[in-house]
XYZ file of C-alpha atoms in Angstrom:
244
model
C 177.664 72.465 94.024
C 175.069 74.974 92.881
C 174.575 78.680 92.379
C 177.467 81.072 92.844
C 179.847 78.416 94.153
C 179.473 76.369 90.975
C 179.995 79.411 88.776
C 183.160 80.370 90.631
C 184.549 76.828 90.433
C 184.147 76.694 86.655
C 185.396 80.194 85.814
C 188.307 80.178 83.394
C 187.542 76.756 81.903
C 186.877 76.286 78.167
C 183.208 76.806 77.355
C 182.381 73.166 76.579
C 184.242 71.847 79.640
C 182.509 74.420 81.816
C 179.133 73.399 80.399
C 179.818 69.697 80.997
C 180.873 70.372 84.590
C 177.787 72.483 85.203
C 175.594 69.670 83.891
C 177.373 67.179 86.182
C 176.718 69.555 89.084
C 173.029 69.749 88.156
C 172.818 65.943 88.013
C 174.395 65.828 91.482
C 171.846 68.328 92.773
C 168.937 66.396 91.258
C 169.997 62.827 92.097
C 172.184 63.390 95.195
C 174.829 61.247 93.483
C 178.033 63.099 92.722
C 179.767 62.368 89.431
C 183.523 62.978 89.132
C 185.292 63.790 85.860
C 187.126 60.834 84.320
C 188.048 61.552 80.698
C 186.953 63.017 77.391
C 186.800 61.482 73.931
C 186.455 63.155 70.544
C 183.932 61.847 68.044
C 185.368 59.697 65.262
C 183.021 61.235 62.712
C 182.600 64.874 63.787
C 185.534 67.001 64.898
C 183.366 69.405 66.889
C 181.753 66.728 69.071
C 183.313 65.655 72.377
C 181.950 63.312 75.041
C 182.899 64.024 78.663
C 182.714 61.026 80.991
C 182.148 61.149 84.753
C 181.895 58.342 87.311
C 179.853 58.104 90.488
C 182.069 59.209 93.376
C 180.918 56.119 95.300
C 181.596 53.644 92.491
C 183.785 50.932 94.033
C 185.505 50.258 90.704
C 186.961 53.767 90.683
C 188.512 53.768 94.155
C 192.011 55.229 94.183
C 194.336 53.133 96.310
C 195.982 55.245 98.991
C 199.756 54.985 99.219
C 200.770 53.888 102.701
C 203.496 55.659 104.618
C 206.574 53.437 104.810
C 206.911 53.919 108.559
C 204.144 51.779 110.091
C 204.233 53.838 113.280
C 203.007 56.855 111.328
C 200.082 55.086 109.697
C 196.668 56.194 110.855
C 193.249 54.614 110.514
C 191.039 56.856 108.406
C 187.310 56.911 107.868
C 186.618 56.213 104.214
C 183.543 56.891 102.169
C 181.459 53.775 101.627
C 181.636 52.443 98.065
C 179.152 50.371 96.083
C 179.041 48.219 92.916
C 176.702 50.782 91.376
C 178.467 51.060 88.020
C 177.470 54.702 87.987
C 178.493 56.720 84.924
C 177.518 60.018 83.356
C 178.256 60.831 79.711
C 177.818 64.397 78.445
C 178.162 64.867 74.685
C 178.550 68.420 73.376
C 178.880 69.815 69.867
C 180.925 73.014 70.115
C 179.076 74.420 67.096
C 175.701 73.781 68.715
C 176.275 73.892 72.508
C 172.564 74.440 73.095
C 172.014 70.800 72.128
C 173.490 68.395 74.682
C 173.157 64.621 74.814
C 173.069 63.274 78.339
C 173.343 59.591 79.301
C 173.188 58.508 82.937
C 173.889 54.949 84.065
C 173.423 53.870 87.680
C 172.628 50.234 88.481
C 172.184 50.314 92.229
C 170.510 52.600 94.735
C 172.811 53.518 97.620
C 173.215 56.199 100.268
C 173.745 59.652 98.839
C 177.051 61.461 98.587
C 177.781 63.638 101.630
C 179.416 66.925 100.745
C 182.059 67.771 103.371
C 183.351 70.858 101.597
C 183.735 73.939 103.757
C 180.433 75.652 104.398
C 179.941 79.353 103.783
C 179.740 79.956 107.554
C 183.099 78.304 108.251
C 184.713 80.140 105.345
C 183.420 83.452 106.691
C 184.759 82.562 110.132
C 188.270 82.361 108.742
C 187.981 85.382 106.458
C 186.344 87.875 108.808
C 188.263 89.839 111.407
C 189.460 89.624 114.102
C 190.170 85.974 113.286
C 191.872 86.738 109.994
C 194.041 89.440 111.539
C 195.295 86.849 114.024
C 196.035 84.474 111.171
C 197.913 87.151 109.268
C 200.120 87.452 112.320
C 201.046 83.755 111.997
C 198.441 82.513 114.444
C 198.904 78.895 115.412
C 196.971 76.643 113.024
C 195.889 74.513 115.964
C 194.116 77.560 117.405
C 192.310 78.010 114.094
C 191.135 74.390 114.099
C 190.134 74.628 117.769
C 188.015 77.690 116.997
C 186.210 75.839 114.207
C 185.462 72.894 116.517
C 184.181 75.247 119.211
C 181.769 76.999 116.857
C 180.809 73.900 114.832
C 181.232 70.834 117.099
C 179.373 68.528 114.708
C 181.299 69.467 111.589
C 182.598 66.757 109.263
C 185.341 68.897 107.731
C 188.938 67.957 108.482
C 191.961 69.778 109.813
C 193.584 69.462 106.394
C 190.715 71.374 104.757
C 190.980 74.194 107.292
C 194.755 74.382 106.975
C 194.548 74.422 103.165
C 192.119 77.354 103.209
C 194.262 79.139 105.796
C 197.269 78.740 103.524
C 195.410 80.108 100.484
C 194.165 83.094 102.463
C 197.705 84.042 103.400
C 199.117 83.257 99.971
C 199.105 86.901 98.910
C 201.714 87.636 101.570
C 204.312 85.309 100.083
C 203.350 84.398 96.496
C 204.811 87.286 94.512
C 204.924 85.559 91.124
C 203.245 82.597 89.443
C 206.702 81.142 88.824
C 207.783 79.525 92.097
C 211.474 80.330 91.674
C 210.833 83.972 90.768
C 208.377 84.254 93.653
C 210.985 82.947 96.108
C 213.625 85.318 94.742
C 211.308 88.330 95.019
C 210.339 87.373 98.563
C 213.986 87.071 99.594
C 214.824 90.405 97.973
C 211.933 91.978 99.855
C 213.253 90.658 103.182
C 216.957 91.080 102.432
C 218.789 92.995 105.125
C 215.884 92.740 107.567
C 215.189 89.122 108.441
C 217.458 87.320 105.995
C 220.714 87.732 104.130
C 220.953 86.526 100.533
C 224.077 84.434 99.989
C 225.646 84.664 96.506
C 225.874 81.233 94.905
C 227.142 79.928 91.575
C 224.303 78.638 89.416
C 224.544 75.142 87.980
C 223.203 74.396 84.519
C 219.712 72.916 84.664
C 219.201 73.850 88.330
C 217.765 76.840 90.152
C 219.839 77.535 93.252
C 218.940 79.979 96.012
C 220.923 80.473 99.210
C 220.044 82.649 102.174
C 220.560 82.862 105.905
C 218.184 83.812 108.712
C 219.705 86.698 110.607
C 218.056 85.858 113.926
C 219.174 82.239 113.699
C 222.692 83.249 112.777
C 222.900 85.767 115.602
C 221.696 83.219 118.157
C 223.633 80.182 116.976
C 226.733 81.542 115.292
C 228.945 81.138 118.344
C 227.879 77.518 118.904
C 227.774 76.140 115.354
C 229.943 76.215 112.287
C 227.219 75.382 109.784
C 223.407 75.197 109.600
C 221.670 73.731 106.553
C 218.094 73.317 105.358
C 217.056 71.019 102.522
C 213.801 72.000 100.847
C 214.003 69.624 97.889
C 211.748 66.845 99.202
C 208.262 68.400 99.096
C 208.750 70.057 102.467
C 206.383 72.842 101.425
C 203.407 70.551 101.051
C 200.588 71.738 103.330
C 200.955 68.685 105.596
C 204.412 69.831 106.635
C 203.811 73.567 106.953
């Protein structure tokens, strides 16, 4: 990560953290080994000194074990990045009173293939942001069509459907995220649509819980004569991008 993309990624972080991340990005650019943030530790002798520790993204000792889906029929074989016993570590020590002086210690015991960045390229990002493609997305275009378009234009890409869908979701976030607080955002969205597409149902609030009830007018109109009750449970992470 270099240039403008690095600056944007680190905006809003504390100065010392931002500096440490920028140094890690420079080490990645110079060595082609990516170092991922692990932890920080304050100096025992000087309150203003902190050491930020990063590990090589291909260090086999730092592999996070993926949780398997309980249903074996839904398990899928996935390509995983090759790992190595490289014992790769990066330590960045910064004194907040003298940030111009940085102590850098890099440890890497084995040469291995370089890290391959599969983040979305600028061209693919522009494809999704520029019209007429974005106007189709704003109109709830099928996500499969979006992914198909990316494959057509970039047949050799290593990005995944999940990356494309995540960006698509963020691009359309402004249409439905009306407040940083998720409950308030949902309430504002329902109030905005009340009487048009949905009907807000008054409900007694329980202590310690946030309860929201509403009905879809189109669903009610089409199913009311055939059903006595329709229910939707959104309490089990149903809004995670995988299930959108």
